[in-house]
Tab-separated table of C-alpha atoms and ligand atoms in Angstrom:
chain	number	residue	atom	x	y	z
A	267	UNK	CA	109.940	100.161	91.701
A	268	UNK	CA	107.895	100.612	88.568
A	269	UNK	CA	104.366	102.224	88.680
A	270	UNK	CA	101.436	100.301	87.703
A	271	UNK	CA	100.643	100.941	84.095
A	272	UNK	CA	96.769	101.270	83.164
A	273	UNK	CA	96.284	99.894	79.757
A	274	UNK	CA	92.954	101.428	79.442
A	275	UNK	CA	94.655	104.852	80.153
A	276	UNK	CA	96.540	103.961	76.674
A	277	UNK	CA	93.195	104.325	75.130
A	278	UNK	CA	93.129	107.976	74.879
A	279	UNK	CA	89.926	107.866	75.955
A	280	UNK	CA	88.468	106.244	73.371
A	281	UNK	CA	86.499	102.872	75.445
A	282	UNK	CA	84.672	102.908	78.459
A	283	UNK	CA	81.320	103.860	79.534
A	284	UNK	CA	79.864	106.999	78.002
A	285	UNK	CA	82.332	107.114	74.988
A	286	UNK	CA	80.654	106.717	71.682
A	287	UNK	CA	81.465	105.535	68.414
A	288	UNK	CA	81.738	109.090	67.057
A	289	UNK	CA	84.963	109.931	69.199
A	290	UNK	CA	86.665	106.766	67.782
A	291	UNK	CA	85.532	107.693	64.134
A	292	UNK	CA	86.773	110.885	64.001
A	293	UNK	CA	90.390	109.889	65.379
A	294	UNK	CA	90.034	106.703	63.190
A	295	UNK	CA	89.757	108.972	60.142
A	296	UNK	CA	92.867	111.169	61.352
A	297	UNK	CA	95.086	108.231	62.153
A	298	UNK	CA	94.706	105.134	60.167
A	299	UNK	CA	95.498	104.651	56.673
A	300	UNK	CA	92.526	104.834	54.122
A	301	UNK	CA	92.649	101.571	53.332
A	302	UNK	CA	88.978	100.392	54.203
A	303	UNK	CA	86.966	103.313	53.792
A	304	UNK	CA	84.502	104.469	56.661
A	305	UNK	CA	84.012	101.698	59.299
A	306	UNK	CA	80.355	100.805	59.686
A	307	UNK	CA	81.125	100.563	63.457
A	308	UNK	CA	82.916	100.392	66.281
A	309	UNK	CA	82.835	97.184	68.426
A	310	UNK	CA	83.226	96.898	71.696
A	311	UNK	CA	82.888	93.420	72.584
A	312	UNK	CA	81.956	89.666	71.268
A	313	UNK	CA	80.603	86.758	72.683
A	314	UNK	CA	79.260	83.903	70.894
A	315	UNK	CA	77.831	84.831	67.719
A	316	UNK	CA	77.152	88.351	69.126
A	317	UNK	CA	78.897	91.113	69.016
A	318	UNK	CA	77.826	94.821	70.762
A	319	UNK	CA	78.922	98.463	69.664
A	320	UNK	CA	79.663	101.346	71.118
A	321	UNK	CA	76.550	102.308	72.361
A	322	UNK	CA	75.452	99.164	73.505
A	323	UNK	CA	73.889	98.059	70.424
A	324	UNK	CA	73.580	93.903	69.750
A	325	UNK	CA	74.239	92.301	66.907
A	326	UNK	CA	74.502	88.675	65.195
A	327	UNK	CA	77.759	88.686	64.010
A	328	UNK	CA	77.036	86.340	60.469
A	329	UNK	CA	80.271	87.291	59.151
A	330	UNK	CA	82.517	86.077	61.706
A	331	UNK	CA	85.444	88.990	60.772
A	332	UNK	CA	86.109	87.264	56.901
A	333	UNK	CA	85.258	83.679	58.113
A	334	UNK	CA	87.819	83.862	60.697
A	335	UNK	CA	85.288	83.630	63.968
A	336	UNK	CA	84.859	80.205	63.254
A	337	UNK	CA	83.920	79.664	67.074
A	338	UNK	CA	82.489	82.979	67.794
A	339	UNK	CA	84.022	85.562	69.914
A	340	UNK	CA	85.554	84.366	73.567
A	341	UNK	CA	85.031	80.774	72.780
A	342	UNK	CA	85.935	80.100	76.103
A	343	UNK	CA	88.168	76.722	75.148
A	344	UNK	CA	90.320	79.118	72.955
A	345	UNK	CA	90.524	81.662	75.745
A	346	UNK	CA	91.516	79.159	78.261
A	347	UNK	CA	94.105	77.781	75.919
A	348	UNK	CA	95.971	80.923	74.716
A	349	UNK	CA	95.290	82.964	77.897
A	350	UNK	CA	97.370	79.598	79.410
A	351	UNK	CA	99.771	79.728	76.557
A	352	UNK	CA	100.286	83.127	76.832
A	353	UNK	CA	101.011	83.284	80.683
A	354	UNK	CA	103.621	79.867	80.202
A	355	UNK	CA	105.540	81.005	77.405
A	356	UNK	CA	104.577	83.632	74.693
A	357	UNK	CA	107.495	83.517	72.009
A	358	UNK	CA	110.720	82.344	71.441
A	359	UNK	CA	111.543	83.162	67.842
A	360	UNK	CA	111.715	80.242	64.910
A	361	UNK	CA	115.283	80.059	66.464
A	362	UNK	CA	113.683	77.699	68.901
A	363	UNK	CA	110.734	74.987	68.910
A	364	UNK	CA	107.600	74.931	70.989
A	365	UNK	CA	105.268	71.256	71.874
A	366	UNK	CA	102.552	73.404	70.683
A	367	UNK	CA	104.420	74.646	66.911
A	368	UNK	CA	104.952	70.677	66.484
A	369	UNK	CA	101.668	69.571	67.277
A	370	UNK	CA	99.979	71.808	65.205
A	371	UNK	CA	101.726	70.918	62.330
A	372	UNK	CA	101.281	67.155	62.735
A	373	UNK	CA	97.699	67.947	62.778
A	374	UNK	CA	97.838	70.167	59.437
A	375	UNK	CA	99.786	68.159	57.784
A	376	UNK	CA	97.297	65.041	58.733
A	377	UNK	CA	94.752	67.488	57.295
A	378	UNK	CA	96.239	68.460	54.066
A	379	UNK	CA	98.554	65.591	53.177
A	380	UNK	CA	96.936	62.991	54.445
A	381	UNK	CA	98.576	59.633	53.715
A	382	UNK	CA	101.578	61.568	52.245
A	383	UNK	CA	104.785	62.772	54.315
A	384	UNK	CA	104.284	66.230	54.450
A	385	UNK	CA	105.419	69.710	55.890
A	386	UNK	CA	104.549	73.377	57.099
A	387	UNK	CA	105.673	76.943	57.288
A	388	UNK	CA	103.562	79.192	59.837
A	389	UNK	CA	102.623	82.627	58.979
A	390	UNK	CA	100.855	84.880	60.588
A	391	UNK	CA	98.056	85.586	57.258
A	392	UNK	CA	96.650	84.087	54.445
A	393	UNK	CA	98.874	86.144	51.831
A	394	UNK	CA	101.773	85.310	53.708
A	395	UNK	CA	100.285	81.727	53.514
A	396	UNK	CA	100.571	82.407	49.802
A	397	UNK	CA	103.928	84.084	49.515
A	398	UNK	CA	105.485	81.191	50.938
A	399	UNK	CA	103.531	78.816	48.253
A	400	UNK	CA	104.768	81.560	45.730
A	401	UNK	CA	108.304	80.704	47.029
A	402	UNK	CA	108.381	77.327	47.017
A	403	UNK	CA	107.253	77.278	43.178
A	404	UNK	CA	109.664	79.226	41.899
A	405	UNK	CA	112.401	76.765	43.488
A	406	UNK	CA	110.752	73.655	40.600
A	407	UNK	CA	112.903	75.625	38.351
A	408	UNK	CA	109.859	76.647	36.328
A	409	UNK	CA	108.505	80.826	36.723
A	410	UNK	CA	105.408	80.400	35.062
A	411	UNK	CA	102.501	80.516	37.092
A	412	UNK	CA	98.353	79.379	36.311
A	413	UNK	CA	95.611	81.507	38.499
A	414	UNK	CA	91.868	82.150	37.881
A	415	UNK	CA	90.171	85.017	36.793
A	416	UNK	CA	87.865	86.105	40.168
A	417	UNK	CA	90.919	84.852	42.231
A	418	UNK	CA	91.702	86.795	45.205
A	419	UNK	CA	95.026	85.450	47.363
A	420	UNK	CA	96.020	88.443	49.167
A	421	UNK	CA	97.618	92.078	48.883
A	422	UNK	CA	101.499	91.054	49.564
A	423	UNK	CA	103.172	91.590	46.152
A	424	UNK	CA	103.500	87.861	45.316
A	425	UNK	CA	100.062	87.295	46.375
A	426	UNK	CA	98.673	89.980	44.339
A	427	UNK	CA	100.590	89.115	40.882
A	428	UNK	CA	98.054	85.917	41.362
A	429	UNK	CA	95.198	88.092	42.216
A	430	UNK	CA	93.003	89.068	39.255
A	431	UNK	CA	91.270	92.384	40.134
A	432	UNK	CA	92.746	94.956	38.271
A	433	UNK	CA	91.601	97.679	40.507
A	434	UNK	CA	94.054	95.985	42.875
A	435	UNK	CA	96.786	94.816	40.812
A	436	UNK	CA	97.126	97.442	38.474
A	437	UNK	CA	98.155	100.512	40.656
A	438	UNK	CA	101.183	98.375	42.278
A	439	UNK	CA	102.378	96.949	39.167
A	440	UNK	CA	105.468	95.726	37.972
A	441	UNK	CA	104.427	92.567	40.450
A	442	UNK	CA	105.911	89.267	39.934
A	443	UNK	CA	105.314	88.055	36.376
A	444	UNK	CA	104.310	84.803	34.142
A	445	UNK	CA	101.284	84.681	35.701
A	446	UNK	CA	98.265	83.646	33.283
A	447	UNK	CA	94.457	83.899	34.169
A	448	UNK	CA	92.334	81.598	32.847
A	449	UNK	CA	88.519	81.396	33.037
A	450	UNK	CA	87.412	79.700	36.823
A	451	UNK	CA	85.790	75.961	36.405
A	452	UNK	CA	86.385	75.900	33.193
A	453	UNK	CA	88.512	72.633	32.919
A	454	UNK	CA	89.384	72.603	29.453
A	455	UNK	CA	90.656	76.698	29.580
A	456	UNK	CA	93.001	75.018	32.092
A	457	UNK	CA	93.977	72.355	30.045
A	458	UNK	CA	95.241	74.092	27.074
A	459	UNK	CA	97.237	76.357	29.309
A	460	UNK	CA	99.116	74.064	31.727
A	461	UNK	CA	102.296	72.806	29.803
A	462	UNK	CA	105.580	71.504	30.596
A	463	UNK	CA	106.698	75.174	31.563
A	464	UNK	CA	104.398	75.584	34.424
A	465	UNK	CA	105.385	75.428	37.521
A	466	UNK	CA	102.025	75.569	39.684
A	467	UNK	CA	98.199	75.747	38.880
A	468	UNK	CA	96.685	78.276	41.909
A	469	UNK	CA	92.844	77.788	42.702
A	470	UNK	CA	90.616	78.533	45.583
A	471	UNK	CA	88.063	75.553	45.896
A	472	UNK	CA	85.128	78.682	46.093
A	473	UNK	CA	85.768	81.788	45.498
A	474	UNK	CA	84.688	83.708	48.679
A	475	UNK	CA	85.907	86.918	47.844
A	476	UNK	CA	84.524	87.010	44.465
A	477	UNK	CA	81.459	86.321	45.522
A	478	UNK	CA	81.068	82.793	46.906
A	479	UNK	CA	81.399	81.244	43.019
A	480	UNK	CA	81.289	76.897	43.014
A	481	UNK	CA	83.007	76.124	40.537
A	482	UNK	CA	81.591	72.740	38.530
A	483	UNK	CA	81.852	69.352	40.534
A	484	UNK	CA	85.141	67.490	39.195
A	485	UNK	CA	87.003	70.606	38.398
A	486	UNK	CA	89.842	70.204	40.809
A	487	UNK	CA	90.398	66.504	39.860
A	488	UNK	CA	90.851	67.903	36.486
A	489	UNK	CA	93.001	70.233	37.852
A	490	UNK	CA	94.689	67.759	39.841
A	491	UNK	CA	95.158	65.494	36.800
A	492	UNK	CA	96.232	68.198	34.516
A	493	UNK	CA	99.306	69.163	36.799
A	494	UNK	CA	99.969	65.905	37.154
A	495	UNK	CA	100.178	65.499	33.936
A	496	UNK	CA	102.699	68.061	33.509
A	497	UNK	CA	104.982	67.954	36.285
A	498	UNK	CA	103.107	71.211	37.490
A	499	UNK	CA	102.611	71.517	41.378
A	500	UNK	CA	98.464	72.145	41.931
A	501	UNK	CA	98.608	74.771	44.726
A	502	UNK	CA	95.166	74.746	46.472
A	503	UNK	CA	94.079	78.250	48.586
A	504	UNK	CA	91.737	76.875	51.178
A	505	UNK	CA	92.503	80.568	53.187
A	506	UNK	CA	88.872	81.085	53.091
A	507	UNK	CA	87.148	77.843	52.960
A	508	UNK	CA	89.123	75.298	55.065
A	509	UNK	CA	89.402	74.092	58.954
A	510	UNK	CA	85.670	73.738	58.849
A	511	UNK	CA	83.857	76.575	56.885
A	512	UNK	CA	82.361	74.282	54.090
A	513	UNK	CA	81.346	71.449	56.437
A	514	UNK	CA	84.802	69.622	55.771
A	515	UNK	CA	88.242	70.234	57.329
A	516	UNK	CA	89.352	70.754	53.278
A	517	UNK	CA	87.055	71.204	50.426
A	518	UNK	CA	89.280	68.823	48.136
A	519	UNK	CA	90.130	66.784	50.329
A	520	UNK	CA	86.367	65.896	50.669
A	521	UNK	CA	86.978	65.714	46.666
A	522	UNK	CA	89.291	63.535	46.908
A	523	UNK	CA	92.347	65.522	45.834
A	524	UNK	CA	95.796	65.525	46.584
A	525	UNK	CA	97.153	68.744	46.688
A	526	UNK	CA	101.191	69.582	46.346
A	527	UNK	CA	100.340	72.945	48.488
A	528	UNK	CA	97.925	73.685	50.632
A	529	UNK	CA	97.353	77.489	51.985
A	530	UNK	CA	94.812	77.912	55.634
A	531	UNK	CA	94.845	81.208	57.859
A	532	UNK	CA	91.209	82.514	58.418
A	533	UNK	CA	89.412	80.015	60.456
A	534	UNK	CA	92.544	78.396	61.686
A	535	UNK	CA	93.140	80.827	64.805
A	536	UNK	CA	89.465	82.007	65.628
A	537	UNK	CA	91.220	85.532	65.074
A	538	UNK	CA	94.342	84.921	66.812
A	539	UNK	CA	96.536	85.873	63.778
A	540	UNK	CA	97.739	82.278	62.140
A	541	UNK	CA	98.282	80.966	58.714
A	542	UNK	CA	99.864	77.847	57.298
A	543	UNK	CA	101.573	76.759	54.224
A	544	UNK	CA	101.657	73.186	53.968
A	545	UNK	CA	103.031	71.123	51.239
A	546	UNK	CA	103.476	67.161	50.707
A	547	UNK	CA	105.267	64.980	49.093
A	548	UNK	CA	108.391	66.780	47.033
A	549	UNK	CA	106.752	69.888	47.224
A	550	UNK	CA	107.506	69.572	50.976
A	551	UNK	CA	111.232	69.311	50.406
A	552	UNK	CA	111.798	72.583	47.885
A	553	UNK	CA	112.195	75.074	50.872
A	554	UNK	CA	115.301	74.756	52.516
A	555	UNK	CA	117.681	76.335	55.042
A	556	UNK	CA	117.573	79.984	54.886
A	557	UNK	CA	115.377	79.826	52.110
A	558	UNK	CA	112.634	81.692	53.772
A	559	UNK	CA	111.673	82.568	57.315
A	560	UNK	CA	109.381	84.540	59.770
A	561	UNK	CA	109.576	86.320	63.170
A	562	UNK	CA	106.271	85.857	64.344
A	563	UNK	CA	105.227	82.689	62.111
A	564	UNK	CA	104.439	79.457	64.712
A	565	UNK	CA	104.482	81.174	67.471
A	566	UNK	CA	102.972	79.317	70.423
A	567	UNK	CA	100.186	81.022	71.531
A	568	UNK	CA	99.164	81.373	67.493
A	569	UNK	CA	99.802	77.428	67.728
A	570	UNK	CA	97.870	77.083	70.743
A	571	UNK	CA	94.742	78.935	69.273
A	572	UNK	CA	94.730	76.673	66.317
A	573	UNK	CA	94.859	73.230	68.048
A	574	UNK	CA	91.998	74.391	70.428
A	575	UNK	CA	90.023	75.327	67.390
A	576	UNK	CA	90.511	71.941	65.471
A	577	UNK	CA	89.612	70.257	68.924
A	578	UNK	CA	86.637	71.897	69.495
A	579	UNK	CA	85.018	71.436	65.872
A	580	UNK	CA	85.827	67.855	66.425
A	581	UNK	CA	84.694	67.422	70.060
A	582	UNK	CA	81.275	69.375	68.898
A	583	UNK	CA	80.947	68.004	65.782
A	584	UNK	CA	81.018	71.431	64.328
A	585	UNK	CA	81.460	69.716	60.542
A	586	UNK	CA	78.173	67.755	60.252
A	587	UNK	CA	76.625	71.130	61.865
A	588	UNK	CA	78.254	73.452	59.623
A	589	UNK	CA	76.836	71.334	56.423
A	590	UNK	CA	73.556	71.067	58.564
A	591	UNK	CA	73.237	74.815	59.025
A	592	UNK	CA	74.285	75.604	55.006
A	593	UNK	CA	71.458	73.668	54.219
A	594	UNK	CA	69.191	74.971	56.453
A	595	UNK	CA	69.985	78.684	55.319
A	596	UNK	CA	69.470	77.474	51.969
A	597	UNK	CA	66.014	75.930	52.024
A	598	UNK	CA	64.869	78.437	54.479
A	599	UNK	CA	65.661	81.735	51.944
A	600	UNK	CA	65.034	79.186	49.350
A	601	UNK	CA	60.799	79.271	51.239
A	602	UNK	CA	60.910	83.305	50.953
A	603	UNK	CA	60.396	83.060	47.395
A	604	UNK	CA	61.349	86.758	47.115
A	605	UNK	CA	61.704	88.131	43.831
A	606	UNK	CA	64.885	89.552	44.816
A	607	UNK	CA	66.402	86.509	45.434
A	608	UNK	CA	68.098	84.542	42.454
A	609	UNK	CA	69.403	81.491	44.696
A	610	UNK	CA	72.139	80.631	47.493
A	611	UNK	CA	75.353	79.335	46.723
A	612	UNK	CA	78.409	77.842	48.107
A	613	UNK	CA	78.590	75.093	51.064
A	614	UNK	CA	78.724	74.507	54.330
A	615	UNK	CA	78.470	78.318	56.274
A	616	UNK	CA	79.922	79.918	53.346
A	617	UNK	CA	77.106	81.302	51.631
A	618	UNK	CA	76.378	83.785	49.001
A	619	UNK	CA	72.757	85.020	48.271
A	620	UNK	CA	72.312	85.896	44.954
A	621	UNK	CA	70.169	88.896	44.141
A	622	UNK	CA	68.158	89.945	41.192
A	623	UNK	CA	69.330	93.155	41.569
A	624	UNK	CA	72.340	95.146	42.286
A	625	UNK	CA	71.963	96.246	45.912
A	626	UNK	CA	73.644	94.505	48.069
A	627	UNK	CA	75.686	97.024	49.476
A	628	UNK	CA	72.236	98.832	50.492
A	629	UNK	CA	70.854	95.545	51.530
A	630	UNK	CA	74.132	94.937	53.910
A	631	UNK	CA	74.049	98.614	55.393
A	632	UNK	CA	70.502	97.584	56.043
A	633	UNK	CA	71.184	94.532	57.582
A	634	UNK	CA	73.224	96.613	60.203
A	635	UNK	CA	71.270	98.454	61.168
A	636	UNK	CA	68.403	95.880	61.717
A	637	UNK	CA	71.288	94.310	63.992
A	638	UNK	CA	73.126	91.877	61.480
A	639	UNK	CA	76.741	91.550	60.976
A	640	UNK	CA	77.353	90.401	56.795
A	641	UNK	CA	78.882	91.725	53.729
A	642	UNK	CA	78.407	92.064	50.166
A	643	UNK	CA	81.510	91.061	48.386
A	644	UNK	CA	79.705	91.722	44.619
A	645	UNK	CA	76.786	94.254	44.522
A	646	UNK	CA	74.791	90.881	43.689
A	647	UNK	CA	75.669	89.053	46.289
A	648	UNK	CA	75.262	89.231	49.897
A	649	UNK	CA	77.951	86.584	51.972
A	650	UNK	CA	76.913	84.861	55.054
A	651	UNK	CA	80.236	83.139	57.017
A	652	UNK	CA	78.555	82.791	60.188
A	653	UNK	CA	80.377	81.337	63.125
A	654	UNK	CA	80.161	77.276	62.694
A	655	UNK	CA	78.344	77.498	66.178
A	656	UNK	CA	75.606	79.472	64.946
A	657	UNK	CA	72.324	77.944	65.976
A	658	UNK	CA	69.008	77.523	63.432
A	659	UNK	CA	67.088	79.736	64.965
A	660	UNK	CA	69.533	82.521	64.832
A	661	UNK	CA	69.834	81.991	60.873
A	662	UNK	CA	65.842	81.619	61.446
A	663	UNK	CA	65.786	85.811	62.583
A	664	UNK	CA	68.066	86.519	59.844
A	665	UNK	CA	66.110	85.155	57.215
A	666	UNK	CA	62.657	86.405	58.607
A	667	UNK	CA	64.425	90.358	58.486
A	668	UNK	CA	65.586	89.264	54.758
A	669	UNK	CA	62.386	90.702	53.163
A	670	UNK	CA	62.360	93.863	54.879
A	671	UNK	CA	65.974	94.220	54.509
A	672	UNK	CA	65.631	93.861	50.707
A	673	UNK	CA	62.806	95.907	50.016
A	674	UNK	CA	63.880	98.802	52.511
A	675	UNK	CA	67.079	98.363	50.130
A	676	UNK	CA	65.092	98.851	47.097
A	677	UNK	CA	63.102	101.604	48.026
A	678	UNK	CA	66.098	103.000	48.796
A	679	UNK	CA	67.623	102.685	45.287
A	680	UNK	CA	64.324	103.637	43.448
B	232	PLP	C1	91.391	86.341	52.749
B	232	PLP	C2	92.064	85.508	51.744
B	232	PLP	C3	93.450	85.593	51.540
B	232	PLP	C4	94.307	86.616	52.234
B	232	PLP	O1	94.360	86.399	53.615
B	232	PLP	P1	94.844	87.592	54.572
B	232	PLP	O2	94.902	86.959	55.926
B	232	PLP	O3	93.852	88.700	54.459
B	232	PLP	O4	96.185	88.016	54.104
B	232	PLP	C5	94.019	84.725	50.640
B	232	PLP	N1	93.289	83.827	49.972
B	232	PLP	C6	91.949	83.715	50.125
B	232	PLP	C7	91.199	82.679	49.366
B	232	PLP	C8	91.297	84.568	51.018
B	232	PLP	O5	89.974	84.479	51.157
């Protein structure tokens, strides 16, 4: 007879009642790497757009972990559906197929392909997402690869070498070569670098991590044409801004482009770890047997996650009320008319506020503490990714702490 295990007793101590944050932090800083710096906090627990700390503390989570809460925390669809999954049958390896593998994949590849036959590779992240993009361009026979400066695809080695941040690229160098940067939405820098020698154009619709950036309306149709044009595969990363985020299932797809390869993960799982590589047409047909692979990649209850997301955004209408929110956001910082606010930007509930002033890092650490959950991914720019639930009114107590939060910043810098 085996003893009953406690999993809390695993926890060293470190949850329940009457243990703080401080504990955590100080074993955090002992025992993880230093990748991330300092966490702000530790969190306890989510539901809805909420999420609580340590100590109790509430806060509106307009972040959504990276644009990945698309539902917020314990949706209780996505709960039922894994916790169901999960009990039934939790993995099998890709030696084997699962309904729920399949069906998810017919859905993506209705998503990203559209009319075109099309196929996918699960992973279980968005640079994994990319690697296996990465991959499949190197079997057109061409090496030479087009990304954009700001681009950010991920910290695997083939994701970086299409990354453009030095400070990230440069201390793991040699990475994967023949990749070019060219200027982002600038149509004509593309043109006069795609040639018969390249094998794929890579482009994120927005650039989330760079700051929310648009880039110019007909850009990716250029893009589209360009590679076309070429024989060049146009490799689209919608890791940040598809299954919903922008108020569309696919920002270029809403454009009215046909991508060759399409890359999801964040919003795809509601933070069940899933991402997708899907590619149509011939694109679909360069990975073969034993060409590439994954332990964890399609695994059911991953699968599971992502078809209750897609049905709930459809069965709530979550795209109209993503666009619907975005907008609202917009016009109501737009009626602050603080000086420290240059404009919003982006689509949908991916939003970047653009400041005046280079303090958003202070302006985020003061959001925290005044109970808000977002991030400043340029020290002009503060990002909103709220959950796609998120209601006006909660945006409405955001943006009526947005004055206080920026001046309290300022003072603070002054
Ligand atoms: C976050 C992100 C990635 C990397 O995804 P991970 O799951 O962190 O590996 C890739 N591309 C874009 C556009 C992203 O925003």
């Amino acid at each position: 007879m085996s003893s009953p295990v406690a999993v809390s007793d695993q926890l060293s101590g470190l949850a329940g009642s009457g243990v703080g944050s401080a504990a955590v932090l100080e074993r955090y800083d002992q025992v993880l790497m230093k990748t991330f710096g300092t966490p702000k906090r530790v969190f306890v627990r989510g539901e809805g757009c909420y999420v609580w700390d340590a100590e109790g503390r509430r806060y509106l989570d307009l972040l959504s972990g990276l644009a990945v809460n698309a539902l917020g925390h314990a949706h209780p669809t996505v709960l039922s559906a894994i916790t169901g999954q999960i009990a039934t049958l939790g993995h099998v390896s890709n030696f084997f197929a699962t309904p729920a593998q399949v069906a998810l994949a017919d859905r993506l590849v209705a998503m990203a392909a559209g009319h075109r036959p099309g196929r996918v590779f699960f992973t279980n992240s968005g640079t994994e997402a990319n690697e296996a993009a990465f991959k499949i361009t190197r079997l057109t026979g061409r090496t030479k690869i087009i990304a954009c400066e700001g681009a950010f695809h991920g910290r695997s080695m083939g994701a970086l070498a299409i990354t453009h941040s030095a400070k990230y690229r440069e201390p793991f160098e040699p990475l994967p070569g023949e990749v070019t940067f060219v200027p982002y939405g600038d149509a004509d820098a593309l043109a006069a670098a795609v040639d018969g020698e390249t094998a794929a154009v890579v482009v994120e619709p927005i650039q989330g991590e760079n700051g929310v950036v648009v880039p110019p309306a007909g850009y990716l149709t250029r893009a589209r044409e360009l590679t076309a044009a070429h024989g060049a595969l146009l490799w689209i990363d919608e890791v940040q801004t598809g299954v919903g985020r922008t108020g569309d299932w696919l920002v270029h797809r809403a454009e009215g482009v046909d991508a060759d390869i399409v890359t999801l993960a964040k919003g795809l799982g509601n933070g069940f770890p899933i991402g997708a590589c899907v590619a149509a047409g011939a694109a679909a047909e360069l990975l073969g047997p034993g060409s590439h692979g994954s332990t964890f990649g399609g695994n059911p209850v991953a699968a599971i996650a992502g078809l209750a997301v897609l049905a709930v955004i459809e069965r709530d209408g979550l795209l109209a009320h993503a666009t619907a929110m975005g907008e609202h956001l917009v016009d109501a910082v737009g009626r602050l008319g603080h000086p420290l606010v240059a404009g919003v930007r982006g689509r949908g509930l991916l939003r970047g506020i653009v400041l005046t002033e280079p303090i958003a890092g202070a302006v985020s650490d003061a959001a925290l503490d005044a109970g808000f959950v977002i991030n400043a991914p340029r020290p002009d720019v503060l990002r909103l990714a709220p959950p796609l639930i998120v209601t006006a009114t909660q945006l409405d107590g955001f943006v009526a702490a947005l004055p206080g939060l920026l001046d309290t910043a300022r003072e603070g810098e002054h």
